[in-house]
CSV table of C-alpha atoms in Angstrom, one decimal:
chain,number,residue,atom,x,y,z
P,1,MET,CA,36.3,44.5,-10.7
P,2,ARG,CA,39.0,42.3,-9.2
P,3,ARG,CA,37.6,43.1,-5.7
P,4,ILE,CA,34.1,42.0,-6.8
P,5,SER,CA,35.5,38.8,-8.2
P,6,THR,CA,37.3,38.1,-5.0
P,7,VAL,CA,34.1,38.6,-2.9
P,8,VAL,CA,32.2,36.3,-5.2
P,9,LEU,CA,34.9,33.6,-5.0
P,10,LEU,CA,35.0,33.9,-1.2
P,11,LEU,CA,31.2,33.6,-0.9
P,12,SER,CA,31.3,30.6,-3.3
P,13,THR,CA,33.9,29.0,-1.1
P,14,LEU,CA,31.8,29.6,2.0
P,15,VAL,CA,28.7,28.2,0.4
P,16,ALA,CA,30.6,25.0,-0.7
P,17,GLY,CA,32.5,24.5,2.6
P,18,CYS,CA,29.9,25.3,5.3
P,19,ASN,CA,27.4,22.6,4.7
P,20,LEU,CA,26.6,21.7,8.3
P,21,GLY,CA,24.9,18.4,9.4
P,22,PRO,CA,25.7,14.7,9.1
P,23,LYS,CA,26.0,13.0,5.7
P,24,TYR,CA,23.5,10.1,5.3
P,25,ASN,CA,24.8,6.6,5.4
P,26,ARG,CA,22.5,3.6,5.3
P,27,PRO,CA,22.6,1.7,8.6
P,28,ALA,CA,24.5,-1.6,8.4
P,29,ILE,CA,22.0,-4.4,7.7
P,30,GLN,CA,22.9,-8.0,8.0
P,31,PRO,CA,20.4,-9.9,5.8
P,32,PRO,CA,20.2,-13.7,6.4
P,33,ALA,CA,21.9,-16.0,3.8
P,34,ASN,CA,18.4,-17.3,2.8
P,35,PHE,CA,14.8,-17.0,3.9
P,36,TYR,CA,13.7,-19.3,6.7
P,37,ALA,CA,11.9,-22.4,5.3
P,38,GLU,CA,13.3,-21.8,1.9
P,39,ARG,CA,14.2,-24.9,0.1
P,40,GLN,CA,16.8,-23.5,-2.3
P,41,THR,CA,18.2,-20.0,-2.7
P,42,THR,CA,17.8,-18.5,-6.2
P,43,ALA,CA,18.8,-15.2,-7.7
P,44,SER,CA,15.4,-14.9,-9.5
P,45,SER,CA,12.3,-13.9,-7.6
P,46,GLN,CA,8.5,-14.1,-8.1
P,47,ALA,CA,8.6,-10.4,-7.4
P,48,ASP,CA,10.2,-9.9,-10.8
P,49,ALA,CA,7.0,-11.2,-12.5
P,50,ALA,CA,4.1,-8.9,-13.4
P,51,TRP,CA,1.0,-9.3,-11.3
P,52,TRP,CA,-1.1,-10.6,-14.3
P,53,GLU,CA,1.5,-13.4,-14.7
P,54,LEU,CA,0.5,-14.6,-11.2
P,55,PHE,CA,-3.2,-13.9,-11.3
P,56,LYS,CA,-4.3,-15.4,-14.6
P,57,ASP,CA,-8.0,-15.3,-14.1
P,58,PRO,CA,-9.2,-12.6,-16.6
P,59,VAL,CA,-12.1,-11.6,-14.2
P,60,LEU,CA,-9.6,-11.2,-11.3
P,61,GLN,CA,-7.3,-9.2,-13.6
P,62,SER,CA,-10.2,-6.9,-14.5
P,63,LEU,CA,-11.1,-6.4,-10.8
P,64,ILE,CA,-7.5,-5.6,-9.9
P,65,ARG,CA,-7.2,-3.1,-12.8
P,66,GLU,CA,-10.4,-1.4,-11.7
P,67,ALA,CA,-9.2,-1.2,-8.1
P,68,LEU,CA,-5.8,0.3,-9.2
P,69,GLN,CA,-7.7,3.1,-10.9
P,70,ASN,CA,-10.6,3.7,-8.5
P,71,ASN,CA,-9.6,2.6,-5.0
P,72,TYR,CA,-10.1,5.4,-2.5
P,73,ASP,CA,-6.9,4.9,-0.4
P,74,LEU,CA,-4.9,4.8,-3.6
P,75,ARG,CA,-6.4,8.0,-4.9
P,76,VAL,CA,-5.6,9.7,-1.6
P,77,ALA,CA,-2.0,8.4,-1.9
P,78,PHE,CA,-1.7,9.9,-5.3
P,79,ALA,CA,-3.0,13.3,-4.0
P,80,ARG,CA,-0.5,13.1,-1.1
P,81,VAL,CA,2.3,12.6,-3.6
P,82,GLU,CA,1.2,15.7,-5.5
P,83,GLN,CA,1.1,17.6,-2.2
P,84,GLU,CA,4.6,16.6,-1.2
P,85,ARG,CA,5.9,17.3,-4.7
P,86,ALA,CA,4.5,20.8,-4.5
P,87,LEU,CA,5.9,21.3,-1.0
P,88,ALA,CA,9.3,20.2,-2.4
P,89,GLY,CA,8.9,23.0,-4.9
P,90,VAL,CA,8.1,25.5,-2.2
P,91,THR,CA,11.3,24.5,-0.3
P,92,ARG,CA,13.4,24.6,-3.4
P,93,SER,CA,12.2,28.2,-4.1
P,94,GLN,CA,14.3,29.4,-1.1
P,95,TYR,CA,17.4,28.9,-3.2
P,96,PHE,CA,16.4,31.9,-5.4
P,97,PRO,CA,15.7,35.6,-4.8
P,98,GLN,CA,12.1,36.4,-4.1
P,99,VAL,CA,10.9,39.4,-6.2
P,100,GLY,CA,7.8,41.4,-5.5
P,101,TYR,CA,6.2,44.6,-6.5
P,102,GLY,CA,4.1,47.4,-4.9
P,103,ALA,CA,2.2,50.5,-5.9
P,104,GLY,CA,0.3,53.2,-4.0
P,105,ILE,CA,-1.5,56.5,-4.2
P,106,SER,CA,-1.7,59.0,-1.4
P,107,GLY,CA,-3.3,62.4,-1.0
P,108,GLN,CA,-3.3,65.3,1.5
P,109,GLN,CA,-5.8,68.0,2.1
P,110,ALA,CA,-4.5,70.9,4.2
P,111,PRO,CA,-7.0,72.4,6.7
P,112,PHE,CA,-5.7,76.0,6.1
P,113,PRO,CA,-6.4,78.3,3.2
P,114,PHE,CA,-3.8,79.0,0.6
P,115,VAL,CA,-2.0,75.7,1.4
P,116,ALA,CA,-1.9,73.4,-1.6
P,117,SER,CA,-3.2,69.9,-1.6
P,118,HIS,CA,-0.9,67.1,-2.7
P,119,THR,CA,-1.3,63.7,-4.4
P,120,PHE,CA,1.5,61.3,-4.9
P,121,TYR,CA,1.8,58.1,-7.0
P,122,THR,CA,4.4,55.5,-6.1
P,123,TYR,CA,5.6,52.1,-7.4
P,124,ASN,CA,8.5,49.8,-6.4
P,125,PHE,CA,10.1,46.4,-7.1
P,126,ASN,CA,11.6,44.6,-4.2
P,127,THR,CA,13.8,41.5,-3.8
P,128,MET,CA,15.1,39.4,-1.0
P,129,TRP,CA,17.6,36.6,-1.1
P,130,GLU,CA,19.0,34.5,1.8
P,131,MET,CA,22.6,33.4,1.2
P,132,ASP,CA,22.8,29.7,2.3
P,133,LEU,CA,26.3,29.9,3.8
P,134,PHE,CA,25.7,27.2,6.4
P,135,GLY,CA,23.6,24.8,4.4
P,136,ARG,CA,20.3,25.4,6.2
P,137,ILE,CA,18.3,25.7,2.9
P,138,ARG,CA,20.2,22.8,1.4
P,139,LYS,CA,19.3,20.5,4.3
P,140,LEU,CA,15.7,21.7,4.2
P,141,ASN,CA,15.6,20.7,0.6
P,142,GLU,CA,17.2,17.4,1.3
P,143,ALA,CA,14.6,16.7,4.0
P,144,GLN,CA,11.6,17.7,1.8
P,145,ARG,CA,12.9,15.7,-1.2
P,146,ALA,CA,13.1,12.6,1.0
P,147,VAL,CA,9.6,13.2,2.3
P,148,TYR,CA,8.4,13.5,-1.3
P,149,PHE,CA,10.2,10.3,-2.3
P,150,ALA,CA,8.8,8.6,0.8
P,151,SER,CA,5.3,9.5,-0.3
P,152,GLU,CA,6.0,8.0,-3.7
P,153,GLU,CA,7.1,4.7,-2.0
P,154,ALA,CA,4.0,4.9,0.3
P,155,ARG,CA,1.8,5.1,-2.9
P,156,ARG,CA,3.6,2.1,-4.4
P,157,ASP,CA,3.1,0.2,-1.1
P,158,ILE,CA,-0.6,1.0,-1.0
P,159,ARG,CA,-0.9,0.0,-4.7
P,160,LEU,CA,0.6,-3.4,-3.8
P,161,LEU,CA,-1.7,-3.7,-0.8
P,162,VAL,CA,-4.8,-2.9,-2.9
P,163,LEU,CA,-3.7,-5.6,-5.4
P,164,ALA,CA,-3.3,-8.1,-2.6
P,165,GLU,CA,-6.6,-7.3,-0.9
P,166,VAL,CA,-8.5,-7.6,-4.1
P,167,ALA,CA,-6.9,-10.9,-5.0
P,168,GLN,CA,-7.5,-12.3,-1.5
P,169,GLY,CA,-11.0,-11.0,-1.3
P,170,TYR,CA,-11.8,-12.6,-4.7
P,171,PHE,CA,-10.3,-15.9,-3.5
P,172,GLN,CA,-12.4,-15.7,-0.3
P,173,LEU,CA,-15.5,-15.1,-2.4
P,174,ARG,CA,-14.8,-18.1,-4.6
P,175,ALA,CA,-14.2,-20.2,-1.4
P,176,LEU,CA,-17.6,-19.2,-0.1
P,177,ASP,CA,-19.1,-20.1,-3.5
P,178,ALA,CA,-17.4,-23.5,-3.3
P,179,ASN,CA,-18.7,-24.1,0.3
P,180,LEU,CA,-22.2,-23.0,-0.8
P,181,GLU,CA,-22.0,-25.5,-3.7
P,182,ILE,CA,-20.9,-28.3,-1.3
P,183,ALA,CA,-23.8,-27.4,1.1
P,184,HIS,CA,-26.4,-27.6,-1.7
P,185,ARG,CA,-24.9,-30.9,-2.9
P,186,THR,CA,-24.9,-32.3,0.7
P,187,VAL,CA,-28.5,-31.2,1.2
P,188,LYS,CA,-29.5,-33.0,-1.9
P,189,SER,CA,-27.7,-36.1,-0.7
P,190,PHE,CA,-29.4,-36.0,2.7
P,191,GLN,CA,-32.7,-35.3,1.0
P,192,ASP,CA,-32.3,-38.5,-1.1
P,193,THR,CA,-31.5,-40.5,2.1
P,194,LEU,CA,-34.5,-39.0,3.8
P,195,ASP,CA,-36.7,-39.9,0.9
P,196,LEU,CA,-35.4,-43.5,1.0
P,197,PHE,CA,-36.1,-43.8,4.7
P,198,GLN,CA,-39.5,-42.2,4.3
P,199,HIS,CA,-40.4,-44.6,1.6
P,200,LYS,CA,-39.3,-47.6,3.7
P,201,PHE,CA,-41.1,-46.3,6.7
P,202,GLU,CA,-44.3,-45.9,4.8
P,203,GLY,CA,-43.9,-49.6,3.7
P,204,GLY,CA,-43.2,-50.7,7.2
P,205,ALA,CA,-39.6,-51.6,6.4
P,206,SER,CA,-38.0,-49.0,8.7
P,207,SER,CA,-38.7,-47.1,11.9
P,208,GLY,CA,-39.5,-43.5,12.5
P,209,LEU,CA,-36.1,-43.2,14.2
P,210,GLU,CA,-34.4,-43.5,10.9
P,211,VAL,CA,-36.6,-40.8,9.4
P,212,SER,CA,-36.1,-38.4,12.3
P,213,ARG,CA,-32.3,-38.9,12.2
P,214,ALA,CA,-32.2,-38.3,8.4
P,215,GLN,CA,-34.4,-35.2,8.8
P,216,ALA,CA,-32.1,-33.8,11.6
P,217,ALA,CA,-29.0,-34.3,9.4
P,218,LEU,CA,-30.7,-32.6,6.5
P,219,SER,CA,-31.9,-29.6,8.5
P,220,ASN,CA,-28.5,-29.2,10.1
P,221,VAL,CA,-26.7,-28.8,6.8
P,222,ALA,CA,-29.5,-26.7,5.2
P,223,ALA,CA,-29.2,-24.2,8.0
P,224,THR,CA,-25.7,-23.3,6.8
P,225,ILE,CA,-26.9,-22.2,3.4
P,226,PRO,CA,-28.5,-18.9,4.5
P,227,ASP,CA,-25.4,-18.1,6.5
P,228,LEU,CA,-23.1,-18.7,3.6
P,229,GLN,CA,-25.3,-16.5,1.4
P,230,ARG,CA,-25.0,-13.8,4.1
P,231,GLN,CA,-21.2,-14.1,4.0
P,232,ILE,CA,-21.2,-14.0,0.2
P,233,VAL,CA,-23.1,-10.7,0.2
P,234,ALA,CA,-20.8,-9.2,2.9
P,235,GLN,CA,-17.7,-10.3,0.9
P,236,GLU,CA,-19.1,-8.8,-2.3
P,237,VAL,CA,-19.7,-5.5,-0.5
P,238,ALA,CA,-16.2,-5.5,0.8
P,239,LEU,CA,-14.8,-6.2,-2.7
P,240,ASN,CA,-17.0,-3.4,-4.2
P,241,PHE,CA,-15.6,-1.0,-1.6
P,242,LEU,CA,-12.0,-1.9,-2.7
P,243,LEU,CA,-13.1,-1.2,-6.3
P,244,GLY,CA,-14.6,2.2,-5.4
P,245,ARG,CA,-18.1,1.0,-6.3
P,246,ASN,CA,-21.5,1.0,-4.7
P,247,PRO,CA,-22.6,-2.4,-3.3
P,248,GLY,CA,-23.7,-5.0,-5.9
P,249,PRO,CA,-22.9,-8.4,-7.3
P,250,ILE,CA,-19.4,-9.4,-8.3
P,251,VAL,CA,-19.0,-11.5,-11.5
P,252,ARG,CA,-17.1,-14.7,-11.2
P,253,GLY,CA,-14.4,-16.3,-13.3
P,254,SER,CA,-12.5,-19.5,-12.6
P,255,ALA,CA,-13.4,-21.6,-9.5
P,256,LEU,CA,-11.1,-21.5,-6.6
P,257,ALA,CA,-9.5,-24.9,-7.3
P,258,GLU,CA,-8.8,-23.7,-10.9
P,259,GLN,CA,-6.9,-20.6,-9.9
P,260,TYR,CA,-3.2,-20.6,-10.9
P,261,ASP,CA,-0.9,-21.6,-8.1
P,262,PRO,CA,2.7,-22.4,-9.0
P,263,PRO,CA,4.2,-25.4,-7.1
P,264,GLU,CA,7.5,-23.5,-6.4
P,265,VAL,CA,7.8,-19.8,-5.8
P,266,PRO,CA,11.3,-18.4,-6.1
P,267,THR,CA,12.1,-15.7,-3.5
P,268,GLY,CA,15.4,-14.3,-4.7
P,269,LEU,CA,18.3,-13.2,-2.5
P,270,PRO,CA,17.3,-11.7,0.9
P,271,ALA,CA,19.6,-8.7,0.3
P,272,GLN,CA,17.6,-7.7,-2.7
P,273,LEU,CA,14.5,-7.2,-0.6
P,274,LEU,CA,15.7,-3.7,0.4
P,275,GLU,CA,15.4,-2.6,-3.2
P,276,ARG,CA,12.1,-4.4,-4.0
P,277,ARG,CA,9.8,-3.6,-1.2
P,278,PRO,CA,8.3,-0.1,-1.3
P,279,ASP,CA,7.7,0.1,2.4
P,280,LEU,CA,11.4,-0.5,3.1
P,281,ARG,CA,12.3,2.2,0.7
P,282,GLU,CA,9.8,4.5,2.3
P,283,ALA,CA,11.3,3.8,5.8
P,284,GLU,CA,14.7,4.6,4.4
P,285,GLU,CA,13.5,7.9,2.9
P,286,ASN,CA,12.0,8.8,6.2
P,287,LEU,CA,15.4,8.2,7.8
P,288,ILE,CA,17.1,10.4,5.2
P,289,ALA,CA,14.7,13.2,6.0
P,290,ALA,CA,15.3,12.8,9.7
P,291,ASN,CA,19.0,12.9,9.1
P,292,ALA,CA,18.7,16.1,7.1
P,293,ASN,CA,16.6,17.7,9.8
P,294,VAL,CA,19.6,17.2,12.1
P,295,GLY,CA,21.6,19.4,9.8
P,296,VAL,CA,18.8,22.0,9.8
P,297,ALA,CA,18.8,22.1,13.6
P,298,LYS,CA,22.5,22.5,13.6
P,299,ALA,CA,22.5,25.3,11.0
P,300,ASN,CA,20.0,27.2,13.2
P,301,TYR,CA,22.9,27.9,15.6
P,302,PHE,CA,24.5,30.1,12.9
P,303,PRO,CA,23.5,33.5,11.5
P,304,THR,CA,21.5,34.0,8.3
P,305,ILE,CA,22.8,36.5,5.8
P,306,SER,CA,20.4,38.0,3.3
P,307,LEU,CA,20.3,40.7,0.7
P,308,THR,CA,17.3,43.0,0.2
P,309,GLY,CA,16.9,45.5,-2.6
P,310,ALA,CA,14.3,47.9,-3.9
P,311,PHE,CA,13.8,50.1,-6.9
P,312,GLY,CA,10.9,52.4,-7.5
P,313,GLY,CA,9.7,55.9,-8.1
P,314,VAL,CA,7.4,58.7,-6.8
P,315,SER,CA,5.6,61.5,-8.6
P,316,PRO,CA,2.8,63.9,-8.1
P,317,GLN,CA,1.7,63.2,-11.7
P,318,LEU,CA,0.7,59.7,-12.8
P,319,SER,CA,2.0,60.5,-16.3
P,320,GLU,CA,5.4,61.4,-15.0
P,321,LEU,CA,5.7,58.4,-12.6
P,322,THR,CA,8.3,56.6,-14.8
P,323,GLY,CA,10.3,59.8,-15.4
P,324,ALA,CA,11.9,61.7,-12.5
P,325,GLY,CA,11.9,60.6,-8.9
P,326,LYS,CA,13.7,57.3,-9.2
P,327,ALA,CA,15.0,55.6,-6.0
P,328,TRP,CA,16.8,52.4,-5.2
P,329,SER,CA,18.3,50.7,-2.2
P,330,LEU,CA,20.5,47.6,-1.5
P,331,THR,CA,20.9,46.3,2.0
P,332,GLY,CA,22.7,43.3,3.5
P,333,ASN,CA,21.3,41.8,6.7
P,334,LEU,CA,22.8,39.5,9.2
P,335,ALA,CA,20.8,37.9,12.0
P,336,GLY,CA,21.6,35.2,14.4
P,337,PRO,CA,20.8,33.9,17.9
P,338,LEU,CA,22.5,35.2,21.1
P,339,PHE,CA,20.3,33.8,23.9
P,340,THR,CA,17.4,31.3,23.3
P,341,ALA,CA,17.0,29.8,26.7
P,342,GLY,CA,18.0,26.4,25.4
P,343,ARG,CA,15.6,26.3,22.6
P,344,LEU,CA,18.1,25.7,19.8
P,345,LYS,CA,19.9,23.1,21.9
P,346,ASN,CA,16.7,21.2,22.6
P,347,GLU,CA,15.6,21.4,19.0
P,348,TYR,CA,18.9,19.8,18.0
P,349,ARG,CA,18.5,17.1,20.6
P,350,ALA,CA,15.0,16.4,19.4
P,351,ALA,CA,16.2,16.1,15.8
P,352,LEU,CA,18.8,13.6,16.9
P,353,ALA,CA,16.2,11.6,18.8
P,354,GLN,CA,13.9,11.7,15.8
P,355,ARG,CA,16.7,10.4,13.6
P,356,ASP,CA,17.3,7.6,16.0
P,357,GLN,CA,13.6,6.7,15.9
P,358,ALA,CA,13.6,6.7,12.1
P,359,ARG,CA,16.7,4.5,12.1
P,360,ILE,CA,15.2,2.0,14.5
P,361,ALA,CA,11.9,2.0,12.5
P,362,PHE,CA,13.9,1.2,9.3
P,363,GLU,CA,15.8,-1.6,11.0
P,364,LYS,CA,12.6,-3.0,12.4
P,365,ALA,CA,10.9,-2.9,9.0
P,366,VAL,CA,13.7,-4.7,7.4
P,367,THR,CA,13.7,-7.5,10.0
P,368,GLN,CA,9.9,-7.7,9.8
P,369,ALA,CA,10.1,-8.0,6.0
P,370,PHE,CA,12.4,-11.0,6.3
P,371,GLY,CA,10.0,-12.6,8.7
P,372,GLU,CA,7.0,-11.9,6.5
P,373,VAL,CA,8.6,-13.6,3.5
P,374,SER,CA,9.6,-16.7,5.6
P,375,THR,CA,6.1,-17.0,7.1
P,376,SER,CA,4.3,-16.7,3.8
P,377,LEU,CA,6.7,-19.1,2.1
P,378,SER,CA,6.2,-21.7,4.8
P,379,ALA,CA,2.5,-21.3,4.7
P,380,HIS,CA,2.3,-21.7,1.0
P,381,GLN,CA,4.4,-24.9,1.1
P,382,GLN,CA,2.8,-26.5,4.1
P,383,LEU,CA,-0.8,-25.7,3.2
P,384,ALA,CA,-0.3,-27.2,-0.3
P,385,LYS,CA,0.7,-30.5,1.4
P,386,ALA,CA,-2.3,-30.2,3.8
P,387,TYR,CA,-4.6,-29.6,0.8
P,388,GLN,CA,-3.5,-32.7,-1.0
P,389,GLU,CA,-3.9,-34.8,2.1
P,390,GLN,CA,-7.4,-33.4,2.6
P,391,LEU,CA,-8.3,-34.2,-1.0
P,392,ASN,CA,-7.3,-37.8,-0.3
P,393,SER,CA,-9.5,-37.7,2.8
P,394,VAL,CA,-12.5,-36.4,0.8
P,395,GLU,CA,-12.1,-39.2,-1.8
P,396,ALA,CA,-12.0,-41.8,1.0
P,397,TYR,CA,-15.2,-40.4,2.6
P,398,ARG,CA,-16.9,-40.4,-0.8
P,399,GLU,CA,-16.0,-44.1,-1.2
P,400,SER,CA,-17.2,-44.7,2.4
P,401,VAL,CA,-20.6,-43.1,1.5
P,402,ARG,CA,-20.9,-45.2,-1.6
P,403,LEU,CA,-20.1,-48.5,0.2
P,404,SER,CA,-22.4,-47.6,3.1
P,405,ASN,CA,-25.3,-47.2,0.7
P,406,ILE,CA,-24.5,-50.6,-0.9
P,407,ARG,CA,-24.2,-52.3,2.5
P,408,TYR,CA,-27.5,-50.7,3.7
P,409,ASP,CA,-29.4,-51.8,0.6
P,410,SER,CA,-28.0,-55.3,1.1
P,411,GLY,CA,-29.0,-55.4,4.7
P,412,PHE,CA,-25.5,-55.6,6.1
P,413,ALA,CA,-25.4,-52.1,7.7
P,414,SER,CA,-27.7,-50.0,9.8
P,415,TYR,CA,-29.0,-46.5,8.9
P,416,PHE,CA,-26.5,-45.1,11.4
P,417,GLU,CA,-23.6,-46.1,9.1
P,418,ILE,CA,-24.9,-44.3,6.0
P,419,ILE,CA,-25.8,-41.1,7.9
P,420,ASP,CA,-22.5,-41.1,9.8
P,421,ALA,CA,-20.5,-41.4,6.5
P,422,GLN,CA,-22.4,-38.5,5.0
P,423,LEU,CA,-22.0,-36.4,8.1
P,424,GLN,CA,-18.2,-36.9,8.1
P,425,MET,CA,-17.8,-36.2,4.3
P,426,TYR,CA,-19.4,-32.7,4.6
P,427,PRO,CA,-16.8,-31.1,6.9
P,428,ALA,CA,-14.0,-32.9,5.1
P,429,GLU,CA,-15.0,-31.2,1.8
P,430,GLN,CA,-15.2,-27.8,3.6
P,431,SER,CA,-11.7,-28.3,5.1
P,432,ALA,CA,-10.4,-29.0,1.6
P,433,VAL,CA,-11.7,-25.6,0.5
P,434,ASP,CA,-10.2,-23.9,3.5
P,435,TYR,CA,-6.8,-25.4,2.8
P,436,ASP,CA,-7.0,-24.4,-0.8
P,437,LEU,CA,-8.0,-20.9,0.1
P,438,GLY,CA,-5.2,-20.8,2.7
P,439,ARG,CA,-2.4,-21.6,0.3
P,440,LYS,CA,-3.7,-19.1,-2.3
P,441,VAL,CA,-3.9,-16.4,0.3
P,442,ALA,CA,-0.4,-17.3,1.4
P,443,LEU,CA,0.7,-17.0,-2.3
P,444,VAL,CA,-0.7,-13.5,-2.4
P,445,ASN,CA,1.0,-12.6,0.9
P,446,LEU,CA,4.3,-13.9,-0.4
P,447,TYR,CA,4.0,-11.9,-3.6
P,448,ARG,CA,3.4,-8.8,-1.6
P,449,ALA,CA,6.1,-9.6,1.0
P,450,LEU,CA,8.6,-9.9,-1.9
P,451,GLY,CA,7.6,-6.5,-3.3
P,452,GLY,CA,5.8,-8.0,-6.3
P,453,GLY,CA,5.8,-6.1,-9.6
P,454,TRP,CA,8.5,-3.7,-8.3
P,455,SER,CA,10.0,-3.2,-11.7
P,456,LEU,CA,6.8,-2.2,-13.4
P,457,ASN,CA,6.2,1.5,-14.2
P,458,ASP,CA,2.9,3.2,-13.5
P,459,SER,CA,1.3,2.6,-16.9
P,460,GLN,CA,2.2,-1.1,-16.8
P,461,TRP,CA,0.6,-1.5,-13.4
P,462,ILE,CA,-2.9,-0.9,-14.7
P,463,SER,CA,-2.5,-2.7,-18.0
P,464,THR,CA,-2.9,-6.4,-18.8
P,465,SER,CA,-2.3,-8.4,-22.0
P,466,GLY,CA,-5.1,-10.8,-21.5
P,467,ALA,CA,-8.2,-10.6,-23.7
P,468,SER,CA,-11.7,-10.5,-22.2
P,469,VAL,CA,-13.6,-13.7,-21.9
P,470,PRO,CA,-17.1,-14.7,-20.9
P,471,VAL,CA,-17.6,-14.8,-17.1
P,472,LYS,CA,-19.9,-16.7,-14.9
P,473,SER,CA,-22.8,-15.2,-13.2
P,474,PRO,CA,-22.7,-14.6,-9.4
P,475,ALA,CA,-23.5,-17.6,-7.3
P,476,PRO,CA,-27.0,-17.8,-6.0
């Protein structure tokens, strides 16, 4: 008994002490003290807020929630997570003995007379267990667990991407609606001018040149309406695809200018970005897996030790199969490489190179993440200023149109002045919409770059607290 205990203790010591392969250590990352273009560093971050606190339009919330449940890429990501979870279970099973069974029946008919025929029934239970003395199985499990965790982080990243794409697509749709409204309003304004010139021409108070110029301006703007309607349909189709729907109209909520847009967006400390962004956590899990695979390649240099056993019986009578004729066996096996023509060495070198690639990819992703936050933050700040200036420009052009009409009616201005004022106001209004869209898209990009909603669990991601409200019909 003492001898068996000594053997068990020795094997336990070997198992604990012969874990080959490098231990994982996160590469040294030097985050900047603050994000480029950041006005003031704060510990709080917009990423700590739930997504429905940023996107307050109930219609947009409903679309996001639908996409989080039905988006094709997200459903594939969920299936991939389940696949990697199952493969992690497959790898973990190597820790334990594998037990099987077998049964058979055989018969023999002799070709000679007076020689009896024989029938035999057999059964057996067999087992095999590899003793993980050099940590090969442990490193395989470490690698597969990291792959599984990486798939979880990839799913979270795709979920955040889907949210961002739906929000941006909705804002783009509302921008097209705004441009279409501007086009219809401008066409009406040019139509009124054309009617005025036409009336004066018929009374002999103006020339045909005024009528032709007003007609050209009207047709020029009217031509944009069919193209805007085409873009709206294309944008609705793209949004429906994100929602996992067939093509169809998208309901509208608040106008683009009414969408919530905080004047200041806290970013948090740059060092916290490593924990918030799922793509960075995914890159690190891939590095952990690559590091573990180095241990697997190193353990392959050493022998594998396994135990196999069998227990069964054989009998010429089925009724006596579990009686006499018992047999059992227990065998220890040792197998290892002697000559592989450099295969093991090159597998080890390949594993080291793959780990280096994963480390560089992780460092690259971190550096890129800092840049994405800074770019989105600057875009949101500067486009907000540009939008305000463009609104001032639009107001000035509107006043110019009003004064031009007064001057023309009083005989102090030519028809060129009134048409020119109207022609300049139209692109100014469109530019205001573009700047407003740009800053809202930048806000979405910033929320995603910060890892928005990182603290929410799966059930919270697809739930909102807002009540449903009446929605507007799709734009014509």
